[in-house]
Amino acid sequence: MFELSGELPEDLLGLFAAKKAGPLDSVDSEPQFGWVTGHHLLDTTIDEASAQLGGCYFLTLRQAVRKMPGALLNAICKREEQAYMRANELEYVSAKMKKQIREEALEKHIQKMPPALSGIPMVLDPNEKLLFVGATSRTQIDLFIDNFFQATKLEPLQLTPGLMLERAFQITEATFPVLNIANLPGSGAEPAIGRDFLMWLWFYSETIGKLQHPQYGEFDILIEGPLTFADEGEAKGAGETTVKKGDSPLRSAEAKAAVAVGKKLKKAKLSLTREKQVWSGTFDADQFAFGSFKLPEGDALTNEDEIFAERVQNLIVFREAMTLYFRKFAETMMGLEFPKFENEIREWAKNRDAI
């Protein structure tokens, strides 16, 4: 989830059209990036009729590249190496020649391979200046931001703990308190606000849950498995524990043990409800992104523009709700009664039933 600061260019679609994806015949072994409409990866006609839907811009950043299957490339290289040894009466091929044979094989055969296409979709609401991007990994997000900036000269600002703290409280992440749920010496020294927020959401969902939004009404939140715990300050997989036990991973002894040794939730399934509406997805606390995301069932609409506009509106509502929950979390963490709250969450973690 992103927002755009400043004024949007008048000919925004024209800027994307100027950076549209090129013809597939020109694709080689180096990835090529360009914009297409959100309808499919071959639609390079970017204009109001094709790229605007429900009052929003619906586009995809396309990547095209030709690749040779590893087994095929290796077989061709072995064949050429054997031919080279016979022609030169040699018993082995030097590393330098092997590299040359491989490069020549790629150059000769790569254009025979069909281009592999992939895309990162986006929806841009020009009225709210909000941007929703179908990417969750840091690599994808950085790639998207770079290409978006190249096309528009606008830098999207991702909705992150740092941005929300700066906007709502005029503070930085460095000055924000750190939760020490396990109450262990040295625990809580490494800031990981996204993980602290997810731990708070877990605690809040089991103790209060509901939160009233001034415009969109009452929300409730639920944390579900599978759960991924990680050591503090560990962002690249080491020290991780994944709990998938049965129908109740949150009540498992493994989950309780992970928290007891100072680990925090890094990833979990999150469900947000409002009356009969449900938003759900896997929340990655480090990236502040949602995977396998599902929107509420829409009304029985038949007009494509209205259906799309309703889905975008549901994204906006979800963004508002998550922002509200984060603000509640931040107020709790920065309040005068933070020590009392920290004791409460420690007692909650310690006394939860484990199956």
Coordinates of C-alpha atoms in Angstrom, one line a residue:
M1 CA 0.0 0.0 0.0
F2 CA 1.5 3.3 -1.1
E3 CA 0.5 7.0 -1.3
L4 CA 1.7 9.7 -3.7
S5 CA 2.8 13.1 -2.6
G6 CA 2.5 16.2 -4.8
E7 CA 0.4 16.8 -7.8
L8 CA -0.1 14.0 -10.4
P9 CA 1.0 14.9 -13.9
E10 CA -1.9 15.8 -16.2
D11 CA -0.9 13.3 -18.9
L12 CA -0.2 10.5 -16.5
L13 CA -1.2 7.7 -18.9
G14 CA 0.9 9.3 -21.6
L15 CA 3.9 9.0 -19.4
F16 CA 3.2 5.3 -18.8
A17 CA 2.6 4.8 -22.6
A18 CA 6.0 6.3 -23.3
K19 CA 7.5 3.5 -21.2
K20 CA 5.3 0.8 -22.5
A21 CA 6.6 -2.8 -23.0
G22 CA 8.5 -3.4 -26.2
P23 CA 7.8 -6.1 -28.8
L24 CA 8.5 -9.6 -27.8
D25 CA 10.8 -10.2 -30.8
S26 CA 13.4 -7.9 -29.2
V27 CA 13.5 -9.8 -25.9
D28 CA 16.7 -11.6 -25.1
S29 CA 18.4 -13.1 -22.1
E30 CA 18.5 -9.8 -20.2
P31 CA 15.1 -8.9 -18.5
Q32 CA 13.2 -6.1 -20.2
F33 CA 10.7 -4.0 -18.3
G34 CA 7.8 -2.0 -19.6
W35 CA 4.2 -1.1 -18.9
V36 CA 1.0 -2.8 -20.1
T37 CA -2.6 -2.4 -19.1
G38 CA -4.0 -4.5 -16.2
H39 CA -6.1 -6.6 -18.6
H40 CA -3.3 -8.9 -19.9
L41 CA 0.5 -8.9 -20.4
L42 CA 0.3 -8.4 -24.1
D43 CA -1.9 -5.2 -24.0
T44 CA 0.5 -2.4 -24.7
T45 CA -2.2 0.1 -25.8
I46 CA -2.2 2.4 -22.8
D47 CA -5.0 5.1 -23.0
E48 CA -8.1 6.2 -21.2
A49 CA -10.2 3.5 -22.8
S50 CA -7.9 0.6 -22.0
A51 CA -6.1 1.5 -18.8
Q52 CA -8.8 3.3 -16.8
L53 CA -11.4 1.4 -14.8
G54 CA -13.8 2.4 -12.1
G55 CA -12.2 5.9 -12.0
C56 CA -8.7 4.4 -11.4
Y57 CA -5.7 3.5 -13.5
F58 CA -5.1 -0.2 -13.8
L59 CA -1.7 -1.1 -15.1
T60 CA 1.0 -3.8 -14.9
L61 CA 4.8 -3.6 -14.9
R62 CA 5.7 -6.4 -17.3
Q63 CA 9.0 -8.3 -17.2
A64 CA 10.0 -10.3 -20.3
V65 CA 13.1 -12.5 -20.7
R66 CA 14.2 -15.5 -22.7
K67 CA 15.6 -18.4 -20.7
M68 CA 17.0 -21.7 -21.7
P69 CA 16.1 -24.6 -19.4
G70 CA 19.1 -25.7 -17.4
A71 CA 19.1 -29.3 -18.6
L72 CA 18.9 -28.2 -22.3
L73 CA 21.7 -25.7 -21.9
N74 CA 23.9 -28.2 -20.1
A75 CA 23.3 -30.9 -22.8
I76 CA 24.2 -28.5 -25.6
C77 CA 27.3 -27.4 -23.8
K78 CA 28.4 -31.1 -23.2
R79 CA 27.8 -31.9 -26.9
E80 CA 29.9 -28.9 -28.0
E81 CA 32.7 -29.7 -25.5
Q82 CA 32.9 -33.3 -26.8
A83 CA 33.1 -32.0 -30.4
Y84 CA 35.8 -29.5 -29.4
M85 CA 37.9 -32.3 -27.8
R86 CA 37.6 -34.6 -30.8
A87 CA 38.5 -31.8 -33.2
N88 CA 41.5 -30.8 -31.2
E89 CA 42.5 -34.2 -30.0
L90 CA 42.2 -33.1 -26.3
E91 CA 41.3 -35.1 -23.2
Y92 CA 39.7 -32.2 -21.4
V93 CA 38.3 -28.7 -22.0
S94 CA 39.7 -25.7 -20.1
A95 CA 37.5 -23.6 -17.9
K96 CA 38.0 -20.6 -20.2
M97 CA 36.9 -22.6 -23.2
K98 CA 33.9 -24.0 -21.3
K99 CA 32.8 -20.5 -20.6
Q100 CA 33.2 -19.5 -24.2
I101 CA 31.2 -22.6 -25.4
R102 CA 28.4 -21.7 -22.9
E103 CA 28.2 -18.1 -24.1
E104 CA 28.1 -19.2 -27.7
A105 CA 25.4 -21.7 -27.0
L106 CA 23.3 -19.1 -25.3
E107 CA 23.8 -16.6 -28.1
K108 CA 22.9 -19.2 -30.8
H109 CA 19.9 -20.8 -29.2
I110 CA 18.3 -18.1 -26.9
Q111 CA 16.1 -16.6 -29.6
K112 CA 14.6 -20.0 -30.1
M113 CA 13.2 -20.0 -26.6
P114 CA 9.7 -18.4 -26.0
P115 CA 9.8 -15.3 -23.9
A116 CA 8.8 -15.8 -20.3
L117 CA 6.4 -13.1 -19.1
S118 CA 5.6 -12.0 -15.5
G119 CA 4.0 -8.8 -14.1
I120 CA 3.5 -6.7 -11.1
P121 CA -0.1 -5.2 -11.2
M122 CA -1.0 -1.9 -9.7
V123 CA -4.2 0.2 -9.1
L124 CA -3.8 4.0 -8.8
D125 CA -6.6 6.0 -7.4
P126 CA -6.0 9.6 -8.7
N127 CA -8.6 11.2 -6.4
E128 CA -7.2 9.7 -3.1
K129 CA -3.6 9.6 -4.5
L130 CA -3.4 6.0 -3.3
L131 CA -1.5 3.2 -5.0
F132 CA -2.0 -0.5 -4.4
V133 CA 0.7 -2.8 -5.8
G134 CA 0.6 -6.6 -6.2
A135 CA 4.0 -7.3 -4.8
T136 CA 5.2 -8.5 -1.4
S137 CA 9.0 -9.1 -1.6
R138 CA 11.5 -6.3 -1.1
T139 CA 13.0 -7.0 -4.5
Q140 CA 9.7 -6.7 -6.3
I141 CA 8.8 -3.6 -4.4
D142 CA 12.1 -1.9 -5.1
L143 CA 11.8 -2.9 -8.8
F144 CA 8.3 -1.5 -9.0
I145 CA 9.2 1.8 -7.3
D146 CA 12.2 2.3 -9.6
N147 CA 10.2 1.8 -12.8
F148 CA 7.3 3.8 -11.5
F149 CA 9.7 6.7 -10.8
Q150 CA 11.3 6.4 -14.2
A151 CA 7.9 6.8 -15.9
T152 CA 6.3 9.5 -13.8
K153 CA 9.1 11.1 -11.7
L154 CA 6.9 10.4 -8.7
E155 CA 8.2 8.3 -5.8
P156 CA 5.6 6.2 -4.1
L157 CA 5.7 6.2 -0.3
Q158 CA 4.9 2.8 1.1
L159 CA 2.6 2.6 4.1
T160 CA 5.1 1.5 6.8
P161 CA 5.4 1.9 10.5
G162 CA 8.0 4.7 9.9
L163 CA 5.7 6.7 7.6
M164 CA 2.7 6.4 10.0
L165 CA 4.8 7.4 13.0
E166 CA 6.1 10.4 11.2
R167 CA 2.7 11.5 9.9
A168 CA 0.6 10.9 13.1
F169 CA 3.2 11.6 15.9
Q170 CA 6.1 13.4 14.2
I171 CA 8.6 10.9 15.6
T172 CA 11.0 8.4 14.0
E173 CA 11.3 4.7 14.4
A174 CA 14.6 5.2 16.3
T175 CA 12.8 6.9 19.2
F176 CA 9.9 4.4 19.4
P177 CA 9.8 1.9 22.4
V178 CA 10.5 -1.8 21.9
L179 CA 8.4 -4.6 23.4
N180 CA 10.2 -7.0 25.7
I181 CA 7.5 -9.6 26.0
A182 CA 9.7 -12.4 27.2
N183 CA 11.2 -10.2 29.9
L184 CA 14.7 -11.6 29.3
P185 CA 17.9 -9.7 29.7
G186 CA 19.0 -8.1 26.5
S187 CA 15.6 -8.8 24.9
G188 CA 13.9 -5.8 23.3
A189 CA 17.1 -4.1 22.3
E190 CA 16.6 -4.5 18.5
P191 CA 13.8 -2.4 17.1
A192 CA 11.3 -4.3 14.9
I193 CA 8.2 -2.2 14.9
G194 CA 6.3 -4.4 12.4
R195 CA 6.8 -7.5 14.6
D196 CA 5.8 -5.6 17.7
F197 CA 2.7 -4.4 16.0
L198 CA 1.8 -8.0 14.9
M199 CA 2.4 -9.2 18.5
W200 CA 0.2 -6.4 19.8
L201 CA -2.5 -7.3 17.2
W202 CA -2.4 -10.9 18.5
F203 CA -2.7 -9.7 22.1
Y204 CA -5.4 -7.2 21.2
S205 CA -7.4 -9.7 19.1
E206 CA -7.7 -12.1 22.1
T207 CA -8.4 -9.4 24.7
I208 CA -10.4 -6.6 23.0
G209 CA -10.4 -7.1 19.2
K210 CA -12.9 -4.5 18.2
L211 CA -12.1 -0.9 17.2
Q212 CA -14.4 1.9 16.1
H213 CA -13.6 3.9 13.0
P214 CA -15.2 7.3 12.8
Q215 CA -16.2 6.9 9.1
Y216 CA -16.3 3.1 8.4
G217 CA -17.8 1.8 11.7
E218 CA -16.7 -1.1 13.9
F219 CA -14.0 -3.5 12.9
D220 CA -12.8 -6.7 14.6
I221 CA -9.5 -8.5 14.0
L222 CA -8.4 -12.1 14.2
I223 CA -4.9 -13.6 14.0
E224 CA -4.7 -17.2 12.6
G225 CA -2.0 -19.7 11.6
P226 CA 0.3 -20.7 10.1
L227 CA 2.6 -18.6 12.3
T228 CA 6.2 -17.6 11.7
F229 CA 8.3 -16.5 14.7
A230 CA 11.7 -15.0 14.4
D231 CA 14.5 -14.0 16.8
E232 CA 14.8 -10.2 17.4
G233 CA 16.8 -8.4 14.7
E234 CA 16.8 -11.5 12.5
A235 CA 15.4 -10.6 9.1
K236 CA 16.8 -13.2 6.7
G237 CA 15.5 -16.6 7.9
A238 CA 17.9 -17.7 10.6
G239 CA 16.3 -18.4 14.0
E240 CA 12.8 -18.7 12.5
T241 CA 10.1 -21.1 13.7
T242 CA 7.0 -21.9 11.8
V243 CA 4.0 -23.3 13.6
K244 CA 1.2 -25.1 11.6
K245 CA -0.1 -27.4 14.3
G246 CA -3.7 -28.6 13.6
D247 CA -6.6 -26.3 13.8
S248 CA -5.2 -24.2 16.6
P249 CA -1.5 -23.2 16.0
L250 CA -2.0 -20.1 18.2
R251 CA -2.7 -22.4 21.2
S252 CA 0.1 -24.8 20.5
A253 CA 2.9 -25.4 23.0
E254 CA 5.4 -24.5 20.2
A255 CA 3.9 -21.0 19.8
K256 CA 4.0 -20.4 23.6
A257 CA 7.6 -21.7 23.7
A258 CA 8.7 -19.4 20.9
V259 CA 7.4 -16.3 22.7
A260 CA 8.9 -17.5 26.0
V261 CA 12.4 -17.5 24.5
G262 CA 12.0 -14.0 23.0
K263 CA 10.8 -14.7 19.5
K264 CA 8.2 -12.5 17.9
L265 CA 5.6 -13.0 15.2
K266 CA 7.1 -12.2 11.8
K267 CA 4.2 -13.5 9.7
A268 CA 0.7 -14.7 10.3
K269 CA -2.7 -14.8 8.6
L270 CA -4.8 -11.8 9.5
S271 CA -8.6 -11.5 9.1
L272 CA -10.4 -8.2 9.4
T273 CA -14.2 -8.1 9.7
R274 CA -16.8 -5.5 9.6
E275 CA -20.4 -6.7 9.9
K276 CA -20.5 -9.5 7.2
Q277 CA -17.5 -8.2 5.3
V278 CA -14.1 -10.1 5.6
W279 CA -10.7 -9.0 4.5
S280 CA -8.0 -11.6 4.9
G281 CA -4.3 -12.2 3.9
T282 CA -0.9 -13.3 5.2
F283 CA 0.7 -10.3 6.9
D284 CA 4.4 -10.0 6.6
A285 CA 5.4 -7.7 9.4
D286 CA 8.8 -6.9 8.1
Q287 CA 7.6 -5.8 4.7
F288 CA 4.3 -4.5 6.0
A289 CA 2.7 -6.3 3.1
F290 CA -0.2 -8.7 2.6
G291 CA 0.0 -11.9 0.5
S292 CA -2.8 -14.1 -0.7
F293 CA -5.1 -11.2 0.0
K294 CA -8.8 -11.6 -0.3
L295 CA -11.4 -8.8 -0.4
P296 CA -15.0 -9.0 0.9
E297 CA -17.6 -10.5 -1.4
G298 CA -19.0 -7.6 -3.5
D299 CA -22.6 -6.7 -4.2
A300 CA -24.4 -8.2 -7.1
L301 CA -23.1 -5.7 -9.6
T302 CA -22.9 -6.3 -13.3
N303 CA -21.1 -3.2 -14.6
E304 CA -17.4 -3.8 -14.8
D305 CA -16.6 -0.2 -13.8
E306 CA -18.8 -0.4 -10.7
I307 CA -17.3 -3.8 -9.7
F308 CA -13.8 -2.5 -10.0
A309 CA -14.6 0.7 -8.1
E310 CA -16.2 -1.3 -5.3
R311 CA -13.0 -3.5 -5.0
V312 CA -10.8 -0.4 -4.9
Q313 CA -13.0 1.1 -2.2
N314 CA -12.7 -2.1 -0.1
L315 CA -8.9 -1.7 -0.4
I316 CA -9.2 1.9 0.8
V317 CA -11.4 0.8 3.8
F318 CA -8.8 -1.9 4.7
R319 CA -6.0 0.6 4.6
E320 CA -8.0 2.9 6.9
A321 CA -8.7 0.1 9.3
M322 CA -5.1 -1.0 9.5
T323 CA -3.9 2.6 9.9
L324 CA -6.4 2.9 12.8
Y325 CA -5.1 -0.3 14.5
F326 CA -1.5 0.9 14.1
R327 CA -2.4 4.3 15.7
K328 CA -4.0 2.5 18.6
F329 CA -0.8 0.4 19.0
A330 CA 1.5 3.4 18.8
E331 CA -0.6 5.3 21.4
T332 CA -0.4 2.3 23.7
M333 CA 3.4 2.0 23.3
M334 CA 4.0 5.7 23.8
G335 CA 1.5 6.3 26.6
L336 CA 2.3 7.0 30.2
E337 CA 1.0 3.5 31.1
F338 CA 3.3 1.6 28.8
P339 CA 5.0 -0.2 31.7
K340 CA 1.6 -1.4 32.9
F341 CA 0.7 -2.5 29.3
E342 CA 4.0 -4.4 28.9
N343 CA 3.3 -6.3 32.2
E344 CA -0.2 -7.1 30.8
I345 CA 1.1 -8.5 27.6
R346 CA 3.8 -10.5 29.5
E347 CA 1.1 -12.0 31.7
W348 CA -1.0 -12.8 28.6
A349 CA 1.9 -14.6 26.9
K350 CA 2.8 -16.5 30.1
N351 CA -0.7 -17.6 31.1
R352 CA -2.1 -18.5 27.7
D353 CA -3.4 -22.1 27.5
A354 CA -1.2 -24.4 25.3
I355 CA -2.4 -27.6 23.7

